[in-house]
PDB file of C-alpha atoms and ligand atoms in Angstrom:
ATOM      1  CA  MET A 231     -35.672 -14.264 -32.488  1.00 97.00           C
ATOM      2  CA  LYS A 232     -36.040 -10.136 -31.739  1.00 95.00           C
ATOM      3  CA  VAL A 233     -35.749  -6.589 -32.270  1.00 97.00           C
ATOM      4  CA  ILE A 234     -35.535  -4.772 -29.821  1.00 97.00           C
ATOM      5  CA  SER A 235     -35.105  -1.131 -30.648  1.00 98.00           C
ATOM      6  CA  LEU A 236     -34.716   1.665 -28.126  1.00 98.00           C
ATOM      7  CA  GLU A 237     -37.852   4.163 -29.686  1.00 98.00           C
ATOM      8  CA  GLU A 238     -39.911   1.254 -27.763  1.00 97.00           C
ATOM      9  CA  ILE A 239     -37.646   1.286 -24.688  1.00 96.00           C
ATOM     10  CA  ILE A 240     -38.572   4.912 -23.897  1.00 97.00           C
ATOM     11  CA  GLY A 241     -41.803   5.197 -21.527  1.00 96.00           C
ATOM     12  CA  SER A 242     -41.293   2.382 -20.930  1.00 95.00           C
ATOM     13  CA  ASN A 243     -41.236   0.422 -17.727  1.00 92.00           C
ATOM     14  CA  GLN A 244     -37.628  -1.153 -19.096  1.00 94.00           C
ATOM     15  CA  GLU A 245     -36.965   2.656 -18.565  1.00 95.00           C
ATOM     16  CA  VAL A 246     -35.680   3.910 -15.277  1.00 94.00           C
ATOM     17  CA  ASP A 247     -34.444   7.289 -13.792  1.00 94.00           C
ATOM     18  CA  GLY A 248     -31.453   6.779 -11.681  1.00 93.00           C
ATOM     19  CA  GLY A 249     -31.347  10.410 -10.936  1.00 94.00           C
ATOM     20  CA  ASN A 250     -27.938  10.424 -12.543  1.00 96.00           C
ATOM     21  CA  TRP A 251     -28.223   8.259 -14.994  1.00 96.00           C
ATOM     22  CA  VAL A 252     -31.771   7.359 -16.532  1.00 96.00           C
ATOM     23  CA  SER A 253     -30.555   3.920 -18.235  1.00 96.00           C
ATOM     24  CA  ARG A 254     -32.331   1.710 -20.970  1.00 97.00           C
ATOM     25  CA  ARG A 255     -33.283  -1.102 -19.667  1.00 96.00           C
ATOM     26  CA  LEU A 256     -32.825  -3.462 -23.694  1.00 97.00           C
ATOM     27  CA  LEU A 257     -32.569  -6.822 -23.156  1.00 97.00           C
ATOM     28  CA  VAL A 258     -33.773  -8.059 -19.330  1.00 96.00           C
ATOM     29  CA  LYS A 259     -34.005 -11.131 -17.064  1.00 94.00           C
ATOM     30  CA  ASP A 260     -37.207 -11.978 -18.754  1.00 95.00           C
ATOM     31  CA  ASP A 261     -35.696 -12.888 -22.169  1.00 96.00           C
ATOM     32  CA  GLN A 262     -33.354 -15.238 -21.530  1.00 96.00           C
ATOM     33  CA  MET A 263     -30.065 -14.445 -22.679  1.00 97.00           C
ATOM     34  CA  GLY A 264     -28.461 -14.642 -19.427  1.00 96.00           C
ATOM     35  CA  TYR A 265     -27.008 -11.258 -19.433  1.00 97.00           C
ATOM     36  CA  SER A 266     -29.044  -7.470 -19.939  1.00 96.00           C
ATOM     37  CA  ILE A 267     -27.958  -5.044 -22.058  1.00 98.00           C
ATOM     38  CA  HIS A 268     -29.336  -1.297 -21.457  1.00 97.00           C
ATOM     39  CA  ASP A 269     -28.161   2.115 -22.883  1.00 98.00           C
ATOM     40  CA  THR A 270     -27.973   4.151 -20.526  1.00 98.00           C
ATOM     41  CA  HIS A 271     -27.943   7.972 -20.163  1.00 98.00           C
ATOM     42  CA  ILE A 272     -24.930   9.534 -17.117  1.00 98.00           C
ATOM     43  CA  LYS A 273     -26.205  12.909 -16.696  1.00 98.00           C
ATOM     44  CA  ALA A 274     -22.768  15.623 -16.657  1.00 98.00           C
ATOM     45  CA  GLY A 275     -21.371  17.477 -13.443  1.00 98.00           C
ATOM     46  CA  THR A 276     -23.084  14.131 -12.127  1.00 98.00           C
ATOM     47  CA  GLU A 277     -20.962  11.292  -8.595  1.00 97.00           C
ATOM     48  CA  THR A 278     -22.363   8.478  -8.527  1.00 96.00           C
ATOM     49  CA  HIS A 279     -21.633   6.416  -6.364  1.00 95.00           C
ATOM     50  CA  ILE A 280     -21.966   1.996  -7.723  1.00 95.00           C
ATOM     51  CA  TRP A 281     -20.600  -1.628  -6.215  1.00 94.00           C
ATOM     52  CA  TYR A 282     -22.453  -4.300  -7.544  1.00 93.00           C
ATOM     53  CA  LYS A 283     -21.621  -6.826  -4.757  1.00 91.00           C
ATOM     54  CA  HIS A 284     -23.951  -9.848  -7.068  1.00 91.00           C
ATOM     55  CA  HIS A 285     -23.183  -8.942 -10.589  1.00 93.00           C
ATOM     56  CA  LEU A 286     -20.837  -8.664 -12.630  1.00 97.00           C
ATOM     57  CA  GLU A 287     -20.714  -5.113 -15.083  1.00 97.00           C
ATOM     58  CA  SER A 288     -18.820  -4.143 -18.613  1.00 98.00           C
ATOM     59  CA  VAL A 289     -19.884  -1.281 -19.278  1.00 98.00           C
ATOM     60  CA  TYR A 290     -18.634   0.847 -23.276  1.00 98.00           C
ATOM     61  CA  CYS A 291     -18.475   4.268 -23.428  1.00 98.00           C
ATOM     62  CA  ILE A 292     -19.794   5.707 -27.166  1.00 98.00           C
ATOM     63  CA  GLU A 293     -20.344   8.834 -25.876  1.00 98.00           C
ATOM     64  CA  GLY A 294     -18.709  11.560 -23.585  1.00 98.00           C
ATOM     65  CA  GLU A 295     -16.365  11.778 -21.491  1.00 98.00           C
ATOM     66  CA  GLY A 296     -15.234  10.573 -17.274  1.00 98.00           C
ATOM     67  CA  GLU A 297     -13.392   8.762 -14.729  1.00 98.00           C
ATOM     68  CA  VAL A 298     -14.221   5.780 -11.927  1.00 98.00           C
ATOM     69  CA  HIS A 299     -12.766   5.608  -9.626  1.00 98.00           C
ATOM     70  CA  THR A 300     -11.483   2.748  -8.027  1.00 98.00           C
ATOM     71  CA  LEU A 301     -12.326   3.064  -4.307  1.00 97.00           C
ATOM     72  CA  LYS A 302      -9.863  -0.384  -2.555  1.00 96.00           C
ATOM     73  CA  ASP A 303      -6.705   0.813  -4.885  1.00 97.00           C
ATOM     74  CA  GLN A 304      -7.449   4.239  -5.273  1.00 97.00           C
ATOM     75  CA  LYS A 305      -7.102   4.235  -8.777  1.00 98.00           C
ATOM     76  CA  VAL A 306      -8.415   6.421 -11.264  1.00 98.00           C
ATOM     77  CA  TRP A 307      -9.175   5.538 -14.402  1.00 98.00           C
ATOM     78  CA  PRO A 308      -9.629   7.837 -17.290  1.00 98.00           C
ATOM     79  CA  ILE A 309     -13.399   6.489 -19.324  1.00 98.00           C
ATOM     80  CA  ARG A 310     -13.940   8.572 -22.758  1.00 98.00           C
ATOM     81  CA  LYS A 311     -16.109   7.389 -26.359  1.00 98.00           C
ATOM     82  CA  ASN A 312     -14.261   3.952 -27.542  1.00 98.00           C
ATOM     83  CA  VAL A 313     -13.419   2.829 -23.690  1.00 98.00           C
ATOM     84  CA  LEU A 314     -14.808   0.623 -22.202  1.00 98.00           C
ATOM     85  CA  TYR A 315     -14.044  -0.930 -18.220  1.00 98.00           C
ATOM     86  CA  ALA A 316     -15.053  -4.500 -16.528  1.00 98.00           C
ATOM     87  CA  LEU A 317     -15.975  -4.510 -13.387  1.00 98.00           C
ATOM     88  CA  ASP A 318     -13.987  -7.505 -12.936  1.00 97.00           C
ATOM     89  CA  GLN A 319     -13.443  -8.155  -8.999  1.00 96.00           C
ATOM     90  CA  HIS A 320     -16.927  -6.175  -8.391  1.00 96.00           C
ATOM     91  CA  ASP A 321     -14.825  -3.545  -8.106  1.00 97.00           C
ATOM     92  CA  GLU A 322     -16.497  -0.304  -6.096  1.00 96.00           C
ATOM     93  CA  HIS A 323     -16.266   2.958  -6.976  1.00 97.00           C
ATOM     94  CA  ILE A 324     -17.903   6.286  -8.197  1.00 97.00           C
ATOM     95  CA  LEU A 325     -18.120   7.204 -11.491  1.00 98.00           C
ATOM     96  CA  CYS A 326     -18.126  10.722 -12.325  1.00 98.00           C
ATOM     97  CA  ALA A 327     -19.373  11.940 -15.842  1.00 98.00           C
ATOM     98  CA  LYS A 328     -17.113  15.072 -17.318  1.00 98.00           C
ATOM     99  CA  THR A 329     -19.703  15.258 -19.779  1.00 98.00           C
ATOM    100  CA  ASP A 330     -23.119  14.104 -20.254  1.00 98.00           C
ATOM    101  CA  MET A 331     -21.988  10.453 -21.453  1.00 98.00           C
ATOM    102  CA  ARG A 332     -23.371   6.818 -22.901  1.00 98.00           C
ATOM    103  CA  MET A 333     -22.665   3.758 -21.897  1.00 98.00           C
ATOM    104  CA  ILE A 334     -23.989   0.234 -23.537  1.00 98.00           C
ATOM    105  CA  CYS A 335     -23.325  -2.110 -20.042  1.00 98.00           C
ATOM    106  CA  VAL A 336     -23.759  -5.080 -19.745  1.00 98.00           C
ATOM    107  CA  PHE A 337     -25.068  -7.056 -16.631  1.00 96.00           C
ATOM    108  CA  ASN A 338     -23.942 -10.705 -15.790  1.00 96.00           C
ATOM    109  CA  PRO A 339     -26.869 -12.064 -14.050  1.00 94.00           C
ATOM    110  CA  PRO A 340     -29.322 -10.204 -16.012  1.00 95.00           C
ATOM    111  CA  ILE A 341     -31.512  -7.556 -13.545  1.00 91.00           C
ATOM    112  CA  ASN A 342     -35.232  -7.667 -13.523  1.00 85.00           C
ATOM    113  CA  GLY A 343     -35.180  -4.466 -15.482  1.00 74.00           C
ATOM    114  CA  HIS A 344     -36.286  -1.933 -12.762  1.00 78.00           C
ATOM    115  CA  GLU A 345     -33.336  -1.814 -10.236  1.00 73.00           C
ATOM    116  CA  VAL A 346     -32.253   0.999  -8.419  1.00 76.00           C
ATOM    117  CA  HIS A 347     -29.465   1.362  -6.508  1.00 74.00           C
ATOM    118  CA  ASN A 348     -29.814   1.428  -2.724  1.00 77.00           C
ATOM    119  CA  GLU A 349     -27.774   3.164  -0.512  1.00 74.00           C
ATOM    120  CA  GLU A 350     -24.879   1.188  -0.705  1.00 75.00           C
ATOM    121  CA  GLY A 351     -25.544   1.236  -4.159  1.00 76.00           C
ATOM    122  CA  VAL A 352     -25.725  -1.725  -5.212  1.00 79.00           C
ATOM    123  CA  TYR A 353     -27.697  -3.335  -7.000  1.00 81.00           C
ATOM    124  CA  PRO A 354     -29.691  -6.678  -5.265  1.00 74.00           C
ATOM    125  CA  LEU A 355     -29.355 -10.612  -6.642  1.00 76.00           C
ATOM    126  CA  ASP A 356     -32.983 -10.569  -7.386  1.00 67.00           C
ATOM    127  CA  GLU A 357     -36.190  -8.181  -6.842  1.00 50.00           C
ATOM    128  CA  GLU A 358     -38.350 -11.710  -7.097  1.00 48.00           C
TER     129      GLU A 358
HETATM  130  C1  9YT B 439     -22.015   2.758 -15.502  1.00 81.06           C
HETATM  131  C2  9YT B 439     -23.327   2.881 -14.613  1.00 81.06           C
HETATM  132  O1  9YT B 439     -23.111   1.557 -14.679  1.00 81.06           O
HETATM  133  N1  9YT B 439     -24.594   3.936 -14.790  1.00 81.06           N
HETATM  134  C3  9YT B 439     -25.384   3.123 -13.349  1.00 81.06           C
HETATM  135  C4  9YT B 439     -26.398   2.427 -14.540  1.00 81.06           C
HETATM  136  C5  9YT B 439     -26.601   1.024 -14.523  1.00 81.06           C
HETATM  137  N2  9YT B 439     -25.104   0.757 -15.753  1.00 81.06           N
HETATM  138  C6  9YT B 439     -27.923   0.694 -14.843  1.00 81.06           C
HETATM  139  O2  9YT B 439     -28.561   0.046 -14.922  1.00 81.06           O
HETATM  140  O3  9YT B 439     -27.516   1.070 -16.843  1.00 81.06           O
END
């Protein structure tokens, strides 16, 4: 069994600054769980273009408020504390943070832990 604290991840190479967000990758591919789990802080007032073409991501908001704008259907999804959204169609979207937001993110397949978005908002399938 493993026990991992947020305090261990902060300041390590599994804490990644994406500009609009800081992601603490608690579990990554090397942990061999089949998914990764991140505790991610989204900065207030930011708009982030995201498109996980190669991953399924579920996002559980535990603090703050904002919106997800899905681009294909032009829908706006209000997101607040205690709401989860699941990008089950690899949905291309804009994440708009009205306040600071804290999100628990789960990725399948797991990420390696050091990824940041490319110009399309994508994480590569495997950076190795
Ligand atoms: C909610 C979201 O997708 N934020 C971007 C960062 C990403 N989830 C990560 O790597 O933690």
